[in-house]
Coordinates of C-alpha atoms and ligand atoms in Angstrom, one line a residue:
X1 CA -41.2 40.0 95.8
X2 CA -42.3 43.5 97.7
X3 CA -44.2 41.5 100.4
X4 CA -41.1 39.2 101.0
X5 CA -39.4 42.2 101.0
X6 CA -41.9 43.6 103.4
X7 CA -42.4 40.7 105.8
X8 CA -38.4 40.6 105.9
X9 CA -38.7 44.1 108.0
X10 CA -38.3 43.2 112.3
X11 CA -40.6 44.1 114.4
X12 CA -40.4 47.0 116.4
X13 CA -38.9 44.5 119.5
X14 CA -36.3 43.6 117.8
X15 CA -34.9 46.9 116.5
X16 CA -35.6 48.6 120.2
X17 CA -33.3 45.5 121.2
X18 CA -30.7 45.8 118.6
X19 CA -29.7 49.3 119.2
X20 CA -26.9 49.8 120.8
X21 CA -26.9 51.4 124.5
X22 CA -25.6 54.4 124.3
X23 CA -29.5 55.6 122.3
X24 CA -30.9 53.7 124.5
X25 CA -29.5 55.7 127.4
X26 CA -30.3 59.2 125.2
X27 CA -33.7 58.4 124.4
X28 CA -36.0 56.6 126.3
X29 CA -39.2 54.2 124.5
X30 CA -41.2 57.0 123.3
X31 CA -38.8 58.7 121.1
X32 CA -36.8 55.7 120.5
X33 CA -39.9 54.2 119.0
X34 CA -41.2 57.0 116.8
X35 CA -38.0 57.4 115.0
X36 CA -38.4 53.7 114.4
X37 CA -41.9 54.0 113.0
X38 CA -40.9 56.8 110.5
X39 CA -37.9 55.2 109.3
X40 CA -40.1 52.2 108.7
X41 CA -42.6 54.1 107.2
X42 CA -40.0 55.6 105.0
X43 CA -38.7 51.7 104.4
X44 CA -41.9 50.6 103.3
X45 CA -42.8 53.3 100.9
X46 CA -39.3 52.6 99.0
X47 CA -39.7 49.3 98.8
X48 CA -43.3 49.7 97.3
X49 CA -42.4 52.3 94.9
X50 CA -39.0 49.6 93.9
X51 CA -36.4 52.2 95.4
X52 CA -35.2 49.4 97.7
X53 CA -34.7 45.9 96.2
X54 CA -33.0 44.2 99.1
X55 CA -31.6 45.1 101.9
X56 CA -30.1 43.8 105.3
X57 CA -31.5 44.3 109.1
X58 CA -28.4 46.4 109.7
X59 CA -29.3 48.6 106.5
X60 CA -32.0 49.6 109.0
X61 CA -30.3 49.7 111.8
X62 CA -28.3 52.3 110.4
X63 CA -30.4 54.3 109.0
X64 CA -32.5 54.4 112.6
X65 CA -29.2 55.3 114.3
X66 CA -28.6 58.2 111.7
X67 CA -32.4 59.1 112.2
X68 CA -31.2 59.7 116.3
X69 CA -28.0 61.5 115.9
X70 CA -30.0 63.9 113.5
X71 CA -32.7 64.3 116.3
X72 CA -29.4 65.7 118.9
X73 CA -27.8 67.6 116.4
X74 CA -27.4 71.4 116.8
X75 CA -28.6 73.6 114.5
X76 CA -27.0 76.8 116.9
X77 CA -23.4 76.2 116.5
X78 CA -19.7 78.4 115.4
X79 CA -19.5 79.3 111.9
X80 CA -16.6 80.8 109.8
X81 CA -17.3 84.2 109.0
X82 CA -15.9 85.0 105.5
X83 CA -17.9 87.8 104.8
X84 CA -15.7 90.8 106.0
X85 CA -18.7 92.0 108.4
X86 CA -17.6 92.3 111.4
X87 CA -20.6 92.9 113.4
X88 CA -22.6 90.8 111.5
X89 CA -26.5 90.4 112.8
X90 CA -26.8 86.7 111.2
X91 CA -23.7 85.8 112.3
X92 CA -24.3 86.4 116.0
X93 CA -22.6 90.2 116.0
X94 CA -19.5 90.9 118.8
X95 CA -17.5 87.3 118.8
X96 CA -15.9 87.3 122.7
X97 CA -12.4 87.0 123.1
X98 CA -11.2 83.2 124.6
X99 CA -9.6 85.2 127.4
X100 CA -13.0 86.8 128.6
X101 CA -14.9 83.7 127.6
X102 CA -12.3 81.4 130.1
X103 CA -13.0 84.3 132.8
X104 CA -16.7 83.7 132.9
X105 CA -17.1 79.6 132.6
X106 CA -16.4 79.5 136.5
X107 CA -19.6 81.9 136.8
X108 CA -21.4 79.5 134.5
X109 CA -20.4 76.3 136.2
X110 CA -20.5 76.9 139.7
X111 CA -22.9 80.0 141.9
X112 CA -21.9 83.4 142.2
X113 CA -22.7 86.6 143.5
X114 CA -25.2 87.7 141.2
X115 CA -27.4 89.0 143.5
X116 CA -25.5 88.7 146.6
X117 CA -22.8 91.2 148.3
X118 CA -19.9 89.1 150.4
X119 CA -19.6 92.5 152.5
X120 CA -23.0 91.7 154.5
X121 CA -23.7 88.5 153.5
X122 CA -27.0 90.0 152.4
X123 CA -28.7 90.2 149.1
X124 CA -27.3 91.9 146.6
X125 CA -28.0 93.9 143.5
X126 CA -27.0 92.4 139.8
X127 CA -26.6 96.0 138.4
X128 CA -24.1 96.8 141.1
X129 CA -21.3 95.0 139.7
X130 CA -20.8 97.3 136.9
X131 CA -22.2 100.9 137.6
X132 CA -19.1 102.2 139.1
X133 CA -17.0 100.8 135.8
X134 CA -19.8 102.1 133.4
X135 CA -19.7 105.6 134.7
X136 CA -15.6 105.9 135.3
X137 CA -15.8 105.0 131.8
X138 CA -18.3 107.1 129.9
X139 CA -18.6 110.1 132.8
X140 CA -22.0 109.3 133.4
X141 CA -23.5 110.0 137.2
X142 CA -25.3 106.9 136.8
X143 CA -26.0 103.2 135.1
X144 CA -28.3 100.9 134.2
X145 CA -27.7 97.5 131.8
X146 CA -31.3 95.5 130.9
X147 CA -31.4 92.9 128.2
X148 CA -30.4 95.0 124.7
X149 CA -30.8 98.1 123.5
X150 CA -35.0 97.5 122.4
X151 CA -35.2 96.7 125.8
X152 CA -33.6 100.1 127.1
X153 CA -35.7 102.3 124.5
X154 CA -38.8 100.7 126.0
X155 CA -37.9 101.2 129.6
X156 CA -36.8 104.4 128.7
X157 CA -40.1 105.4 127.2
X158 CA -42.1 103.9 129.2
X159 CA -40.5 105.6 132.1
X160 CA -41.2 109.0 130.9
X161 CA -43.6 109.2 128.7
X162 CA -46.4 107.1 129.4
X163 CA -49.2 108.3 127.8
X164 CA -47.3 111.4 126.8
X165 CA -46.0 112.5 123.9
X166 CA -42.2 112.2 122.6
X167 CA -40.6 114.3 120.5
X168 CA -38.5 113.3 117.6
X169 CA -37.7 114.5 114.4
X170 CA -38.7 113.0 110.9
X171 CA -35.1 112.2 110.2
X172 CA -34.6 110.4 113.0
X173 CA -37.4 107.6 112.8
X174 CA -35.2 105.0 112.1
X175 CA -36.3 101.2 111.5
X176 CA -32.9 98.8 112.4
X177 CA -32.6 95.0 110.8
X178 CA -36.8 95.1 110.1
X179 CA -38.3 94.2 113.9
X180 CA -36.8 97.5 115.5
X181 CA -38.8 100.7 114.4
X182 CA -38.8 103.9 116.3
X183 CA -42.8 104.5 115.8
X184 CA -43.7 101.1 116.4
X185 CA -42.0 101.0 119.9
X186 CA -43.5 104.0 120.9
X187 CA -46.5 102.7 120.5
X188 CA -45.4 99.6 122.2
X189 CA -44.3 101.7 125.4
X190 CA -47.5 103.3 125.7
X191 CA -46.1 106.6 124.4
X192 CA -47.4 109.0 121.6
X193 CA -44.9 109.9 119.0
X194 CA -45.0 113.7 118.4
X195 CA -42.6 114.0 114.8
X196 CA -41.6 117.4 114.0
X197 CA -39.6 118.7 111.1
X198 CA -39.0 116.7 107.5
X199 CA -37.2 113.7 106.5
X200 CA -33.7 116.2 105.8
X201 CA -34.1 119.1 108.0
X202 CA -35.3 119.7 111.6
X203 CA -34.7 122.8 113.7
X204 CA -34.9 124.1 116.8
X205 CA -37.8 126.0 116.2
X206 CA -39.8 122.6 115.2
X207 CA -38.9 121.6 118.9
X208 CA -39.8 124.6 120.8
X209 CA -43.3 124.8 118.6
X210 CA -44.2 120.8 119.6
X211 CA -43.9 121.2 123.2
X212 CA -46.4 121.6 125.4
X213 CA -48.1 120.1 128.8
X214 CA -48.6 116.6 127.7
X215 CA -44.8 116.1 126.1
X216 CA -42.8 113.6 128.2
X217 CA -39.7 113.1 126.4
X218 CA -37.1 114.4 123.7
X219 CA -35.9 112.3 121.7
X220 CA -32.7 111.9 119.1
X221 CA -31.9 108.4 117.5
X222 CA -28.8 108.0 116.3
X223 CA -29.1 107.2 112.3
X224 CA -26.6 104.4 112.9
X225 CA -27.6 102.7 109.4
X226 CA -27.8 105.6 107.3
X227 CA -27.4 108.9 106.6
X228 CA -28.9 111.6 104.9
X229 CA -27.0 114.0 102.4
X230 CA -27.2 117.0 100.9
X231 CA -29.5 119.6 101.8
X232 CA -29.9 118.8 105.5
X233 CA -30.1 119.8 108.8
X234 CA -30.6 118.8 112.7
X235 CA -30.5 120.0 115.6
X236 CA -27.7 119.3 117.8
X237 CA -28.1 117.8 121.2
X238 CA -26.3 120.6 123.0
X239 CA -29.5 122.9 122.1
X240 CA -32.1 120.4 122.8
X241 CA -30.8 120.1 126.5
X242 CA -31.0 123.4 126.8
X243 CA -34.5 123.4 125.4
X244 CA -35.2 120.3 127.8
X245 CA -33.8 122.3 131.0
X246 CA -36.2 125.0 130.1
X247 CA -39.1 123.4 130.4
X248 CA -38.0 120.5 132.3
X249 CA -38.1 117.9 129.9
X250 CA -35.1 115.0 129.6
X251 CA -33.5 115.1 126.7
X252 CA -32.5 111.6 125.7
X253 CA -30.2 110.1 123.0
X254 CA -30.9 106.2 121.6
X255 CA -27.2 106.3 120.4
X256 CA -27.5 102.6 118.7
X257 CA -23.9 101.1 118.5
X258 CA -22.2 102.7 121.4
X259 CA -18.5 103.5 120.4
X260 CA -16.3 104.3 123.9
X261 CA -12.9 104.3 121.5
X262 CA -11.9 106.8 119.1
X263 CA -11.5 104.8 115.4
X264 CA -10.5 108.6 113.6
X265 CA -6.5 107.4 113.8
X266 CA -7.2 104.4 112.4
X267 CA -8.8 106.2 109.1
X268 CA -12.4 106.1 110.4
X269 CA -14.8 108.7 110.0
X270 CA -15.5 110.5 112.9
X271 CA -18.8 109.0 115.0
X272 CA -20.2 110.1 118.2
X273 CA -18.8 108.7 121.4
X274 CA -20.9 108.1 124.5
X275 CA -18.4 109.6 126.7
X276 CA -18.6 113.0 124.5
X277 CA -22.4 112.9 124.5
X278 CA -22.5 112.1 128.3
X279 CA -20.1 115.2 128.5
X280 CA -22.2 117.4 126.5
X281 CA -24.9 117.2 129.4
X282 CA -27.4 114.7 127.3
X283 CA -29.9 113.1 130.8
X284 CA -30.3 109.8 129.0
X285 CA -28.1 108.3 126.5
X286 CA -29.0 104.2 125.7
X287 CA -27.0 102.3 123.5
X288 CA -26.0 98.2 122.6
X289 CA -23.9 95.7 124.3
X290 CA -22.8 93.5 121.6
X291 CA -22.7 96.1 118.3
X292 CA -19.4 98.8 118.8
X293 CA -18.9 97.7 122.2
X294 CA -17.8 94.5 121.7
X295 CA -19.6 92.6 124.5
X296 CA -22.8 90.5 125.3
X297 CA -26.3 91.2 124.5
X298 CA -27.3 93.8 126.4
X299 CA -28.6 97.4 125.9
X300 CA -26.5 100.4 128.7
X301 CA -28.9 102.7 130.1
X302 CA -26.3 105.4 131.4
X303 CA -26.9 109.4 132.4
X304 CA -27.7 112.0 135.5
X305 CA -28.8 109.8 138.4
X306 CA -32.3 111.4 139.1
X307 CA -33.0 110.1 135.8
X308 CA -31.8 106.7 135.9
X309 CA -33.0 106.1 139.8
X310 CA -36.5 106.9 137.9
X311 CA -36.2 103.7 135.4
X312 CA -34.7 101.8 138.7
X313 CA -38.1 102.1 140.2
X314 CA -40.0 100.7 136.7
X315 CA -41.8 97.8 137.4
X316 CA -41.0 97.1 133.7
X317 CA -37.2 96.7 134.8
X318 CA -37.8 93.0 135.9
X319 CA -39.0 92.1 132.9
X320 CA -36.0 93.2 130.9
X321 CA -33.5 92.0 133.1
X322 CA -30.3 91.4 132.1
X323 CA -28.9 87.8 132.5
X324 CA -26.0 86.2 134.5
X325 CA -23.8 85.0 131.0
X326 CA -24.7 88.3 129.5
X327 CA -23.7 90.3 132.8
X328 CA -20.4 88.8 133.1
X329 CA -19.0 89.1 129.7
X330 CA -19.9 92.4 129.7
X331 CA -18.2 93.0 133.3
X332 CA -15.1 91.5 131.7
X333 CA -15.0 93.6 128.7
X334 CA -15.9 97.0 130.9
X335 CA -12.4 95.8 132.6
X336 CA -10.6 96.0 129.3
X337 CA -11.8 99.6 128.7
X338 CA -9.5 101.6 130.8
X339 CA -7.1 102.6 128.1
X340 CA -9.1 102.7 125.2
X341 CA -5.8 101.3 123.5
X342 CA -5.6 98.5 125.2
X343 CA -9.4 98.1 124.4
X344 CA -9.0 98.4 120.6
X345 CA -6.2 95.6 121.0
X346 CA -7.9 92.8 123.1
X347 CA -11.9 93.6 122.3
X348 CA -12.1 90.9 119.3
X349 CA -14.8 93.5 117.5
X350 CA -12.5 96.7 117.5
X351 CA -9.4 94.8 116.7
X352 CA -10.8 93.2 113.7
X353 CA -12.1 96.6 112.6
X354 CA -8.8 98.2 113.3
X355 CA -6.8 95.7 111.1
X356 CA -5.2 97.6 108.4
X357 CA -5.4 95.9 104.7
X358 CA -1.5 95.4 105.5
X359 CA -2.1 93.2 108.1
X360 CA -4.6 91.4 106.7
X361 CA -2.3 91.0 103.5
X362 CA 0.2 89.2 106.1
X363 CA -2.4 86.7 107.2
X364 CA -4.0 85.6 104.0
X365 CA -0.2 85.4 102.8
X366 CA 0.5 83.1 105.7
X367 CA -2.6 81.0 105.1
X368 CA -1.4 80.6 100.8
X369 CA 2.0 79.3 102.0
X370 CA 1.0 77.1 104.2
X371 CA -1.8 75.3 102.5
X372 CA -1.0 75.8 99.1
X373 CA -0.3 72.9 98.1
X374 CA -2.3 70.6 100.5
X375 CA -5.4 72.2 98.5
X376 CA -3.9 72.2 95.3
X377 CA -4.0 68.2 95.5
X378 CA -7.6 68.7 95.6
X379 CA -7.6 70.8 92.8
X380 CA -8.2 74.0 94.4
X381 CA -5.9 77.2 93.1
X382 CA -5.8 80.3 96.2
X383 CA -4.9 83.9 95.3
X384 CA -5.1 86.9 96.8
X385 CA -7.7 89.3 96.1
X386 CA -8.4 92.9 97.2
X387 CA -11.7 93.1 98.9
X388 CA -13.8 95.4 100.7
X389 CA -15.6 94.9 104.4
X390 CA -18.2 96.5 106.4
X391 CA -18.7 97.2 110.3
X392 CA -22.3 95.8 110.0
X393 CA -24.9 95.5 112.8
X394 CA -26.3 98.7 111.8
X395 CA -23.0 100.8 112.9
X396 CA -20.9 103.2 110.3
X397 CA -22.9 102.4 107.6
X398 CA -21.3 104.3 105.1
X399 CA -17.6 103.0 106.0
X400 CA -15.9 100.9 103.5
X401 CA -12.6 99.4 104.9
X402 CA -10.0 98.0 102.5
X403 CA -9.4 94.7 103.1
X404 CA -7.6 91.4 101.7
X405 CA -8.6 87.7 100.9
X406 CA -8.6 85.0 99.2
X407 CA -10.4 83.6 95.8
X408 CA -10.8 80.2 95.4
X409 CA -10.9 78.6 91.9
X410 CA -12.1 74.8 91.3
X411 CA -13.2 73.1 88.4
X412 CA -16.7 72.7 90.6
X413 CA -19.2 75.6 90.4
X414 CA -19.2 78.1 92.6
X415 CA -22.0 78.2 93.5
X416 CA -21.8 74.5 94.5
X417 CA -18.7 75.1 96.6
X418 CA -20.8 77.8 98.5
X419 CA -23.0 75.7 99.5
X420 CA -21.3 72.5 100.5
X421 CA -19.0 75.3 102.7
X422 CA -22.1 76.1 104.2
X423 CA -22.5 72.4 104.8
X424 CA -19.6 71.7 106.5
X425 CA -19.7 70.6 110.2
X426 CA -18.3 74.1 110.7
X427 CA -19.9 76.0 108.4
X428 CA -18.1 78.3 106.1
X429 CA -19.8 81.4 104.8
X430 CA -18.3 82.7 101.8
X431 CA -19.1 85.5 98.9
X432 CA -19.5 85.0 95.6
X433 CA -18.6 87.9 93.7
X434 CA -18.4 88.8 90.1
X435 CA -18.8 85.2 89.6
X436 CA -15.6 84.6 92.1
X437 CA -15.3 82.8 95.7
X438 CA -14.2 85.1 97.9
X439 CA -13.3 84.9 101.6
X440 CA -12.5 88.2 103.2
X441 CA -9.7 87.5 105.9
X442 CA -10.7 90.5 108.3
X443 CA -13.3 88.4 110.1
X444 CA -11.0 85.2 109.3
X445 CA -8.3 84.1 112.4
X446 CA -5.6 82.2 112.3
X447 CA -7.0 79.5 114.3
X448 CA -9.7 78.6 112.0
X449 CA -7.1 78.0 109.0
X450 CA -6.9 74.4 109.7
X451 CA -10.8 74.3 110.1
X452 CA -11.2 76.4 106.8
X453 CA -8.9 74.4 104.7
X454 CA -10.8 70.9 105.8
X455 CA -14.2 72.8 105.1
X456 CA -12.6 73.5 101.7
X457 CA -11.6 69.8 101.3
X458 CA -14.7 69.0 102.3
X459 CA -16.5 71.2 99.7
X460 CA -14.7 70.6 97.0
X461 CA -14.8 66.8 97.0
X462 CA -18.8 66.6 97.4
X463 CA -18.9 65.4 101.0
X464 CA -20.4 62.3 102.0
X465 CA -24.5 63.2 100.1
X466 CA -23.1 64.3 97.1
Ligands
PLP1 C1 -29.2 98.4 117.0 C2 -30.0 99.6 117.4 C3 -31.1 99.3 118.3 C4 -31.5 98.0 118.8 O1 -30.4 97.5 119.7 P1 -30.4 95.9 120.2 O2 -29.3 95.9 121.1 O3 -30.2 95.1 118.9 O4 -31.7 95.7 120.8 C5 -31.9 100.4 118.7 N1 -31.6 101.7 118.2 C6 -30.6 101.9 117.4 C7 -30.3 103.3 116.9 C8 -29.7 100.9 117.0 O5 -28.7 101.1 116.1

């Protein structure tokens, strides 16, 4: 009965022929014929151990066909964000806005003048494009962009204090998302970290006793993920550049997030900007593309220009280059900060975080009057729920924004419905809190309702391996 079963399998010939064109143009024999041999192999084991009975060639068939489309399949693809966190690290942090991302496909899918100026029909230089916009911006004399913001604190060390010592104080050794801490890059650029002070309080005093021939560098580091309370105290930038001008020494500021627009009337706490720390004199301030900002990967090296022509001239520079996709989205979004109000109204990142709970309310209202009752044929009940959201990537850690969304109730487990969300051809990432599915609608658009609610269809009837 097995070896009937057994001889009944084609040969390989005979399955390479019976596939239908369109793998055959995909894949050519090699692959083609290994995902053959392991669905076979997978065959033959079921039939041994009685999982398969009987079967038809086509069973096969099908199964080899499902074994290809897995093969193409991305793993890298959108997701709905129903976690409230707006910069989100996992989630891929700034989203683009369709506008900007329209703007740069021609850049993408045709040359350009990366490296090339139309003026003289001579080559060109990739950091050009944006310098002027970057300083108008922040009041900087000068800019640099490399690949993120590790990038910039490692060409930034490297630069100046190669086998010297930096100094930085205790509070300040920040570690951000695990693979980013201050210590270990120093050592990673060569440099010799040179901590002064404690863990809550640093003074000038600390600074002015550490430095000596050998120091290359002062350092601050922005806390962007925490902060310390209580009994505490640091020195402000303003005295360590004078300290720096003193003895010559740059002063420079790893400033993490990189906020250029005001969030205080919009009931945020009050966090440094990088045009207020360029204006308070600071040599070298570095900070991310795609946290605050609202753009691509990329880290800003700004500052005085004897400075930045210095990590122009790094060798290391090439290495950290930034690249063409990266360069243009953040081009475009350097175009939309001019008026710092139009900024917080078309950068997707600053407009989310600028929603008011009001606002939200509206949307999750629309979204419950709309689909209601489609979902309720599936035996899903929406309401909507007060919730709470974060900035996230690091930035205003201690900010808690009140926000709206919905909680889904189904006679299914919750846990259950969480994960067949995040098994939806979109995935859906959703909270489960107090025992509750919750989406948060901050990070939620309009346009992904129709998605959401046939992820939620999707979830809640099992999908097709249930
Ligand atoms: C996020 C952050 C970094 C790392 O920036 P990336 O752009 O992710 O490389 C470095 N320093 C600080 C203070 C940060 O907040």
């Amino acid at each position: 009965m097995k070896n009937n079963l057994l001889r009944k399998i084609p040969k390989m010939d005979i399955l390479l022929n019976d596939l239908s064109d369109h793998y055959k143009l995909r894949f050519d024999n090699v692959h083609l014929k290994a995902n053959i041999e392991k669905v076979l192999d997978q065959f033959r084991l079921k039939i041994q151990s009685g999982q398969i009975e009987t079967f038809e060639s086509s069973d096969l068939l099908r199964q080899i066909e499902f074994e290809l489309d897995n093969k193409i399949q991305s793993t890298f693809k959108r997701v709905i964000n129903g976690t409230g966190i707006v910069l989100h690290t996992n989630l891929g942090r700034a989203v683009i806005s369709e506008a900007i991302a329209e703007e740069v496909i021609p850049l993408m899918t045709h040359y350009n003048t990366l490296e090339y100026d139309v003026e003289t029909g001579r080559r060109g230089i990739r950091y050009q494009h944006i310098e002027d916009k970057i300083c108008s911006i922040t009041g900087a004399e000068a800019a640099l962009i490399v690949n993120n913001n590790a990038a910039a604190v490692m060409l930034v060390l490297n630069t100046f204090a190669q086998n010297k010592e930096v100094i930085v104080s205790r509070g300040e050794l920040v570690e951000i998302g695990g693979s980013f801490r201050v210590p270990d890059v120093m050592k990673a650029s060569n440099s010799m970290l040179c901590e002064v002070g404690t863990t809550n309080k640093t003074h000038l005093k600390d600074y002015v006793n550490s430095i000596n021939e050998n120091t290359g560098l002062l350092m601050k580091v922005h806390t962007s993920n925490y902060k310390i309370l209580g009994f505490t105290s640091s020195v402000d930038a303003s005295e360590l550049i004078e300290l720096g001008s003193l003895n010559e020494i740059p002063l420079y500021e790893d400033l993490g997030s990189g906020l250029i627009v005001d969030l205080t009337p919009y009931g945020f706490a009050s966090e440094p900007l990088v045009q207020d720390a360029i204006a308070k004199g600071i040599d070298i301030l570095s900070f991310s593309g795609d946290k605050l900002f609202g753009g691509a990967q990329a880290g800003f090296i700004i500052g005085k220009k004897r400075y930045i022509d210095s990590i122009k001239k790094n060798q290391l520079l090439r290495a950290f280059r930034i690249d063409k996709f990266s360069l243009a989205i953040i081009d475009r979004t350097l175009n939309l900060y001019f008026n710092p109000i139009f900024a917080a109204q078309h950068i997707p990142t600053l407009k989310m975080l600028v929603l008011s709970q009001q606002e939200i309310k509206v949307k999750v209202s629309k979204f419950i009057e709309t689909y209601e009752h489609r979902l309720s044929l599936h035996g899903v009940k929406v309401s909507g729920v007060d919730t709470t959201s974060e900035v996230g990537g690091g930035a205003l850690p201690l900010e808690r924004l009140p926000s709206y969304g919905i909680c889904l109730k189904h006679d299914k487990s919750v846990n259950k419905v969480q994960i067949q969300l995040r098994n939806y051809a979109i995935p859906i990432i959703a909270m489960i809190i107090d025992d509750q599915l919750i989406f948060d609608f901050r990070t939620i658009s309009e346009y992904e309702f129709e998605d959401l609610v046939s992820g939620i269809e999707f979830a809640v009837s099992g999908g097709p391996h249930a």
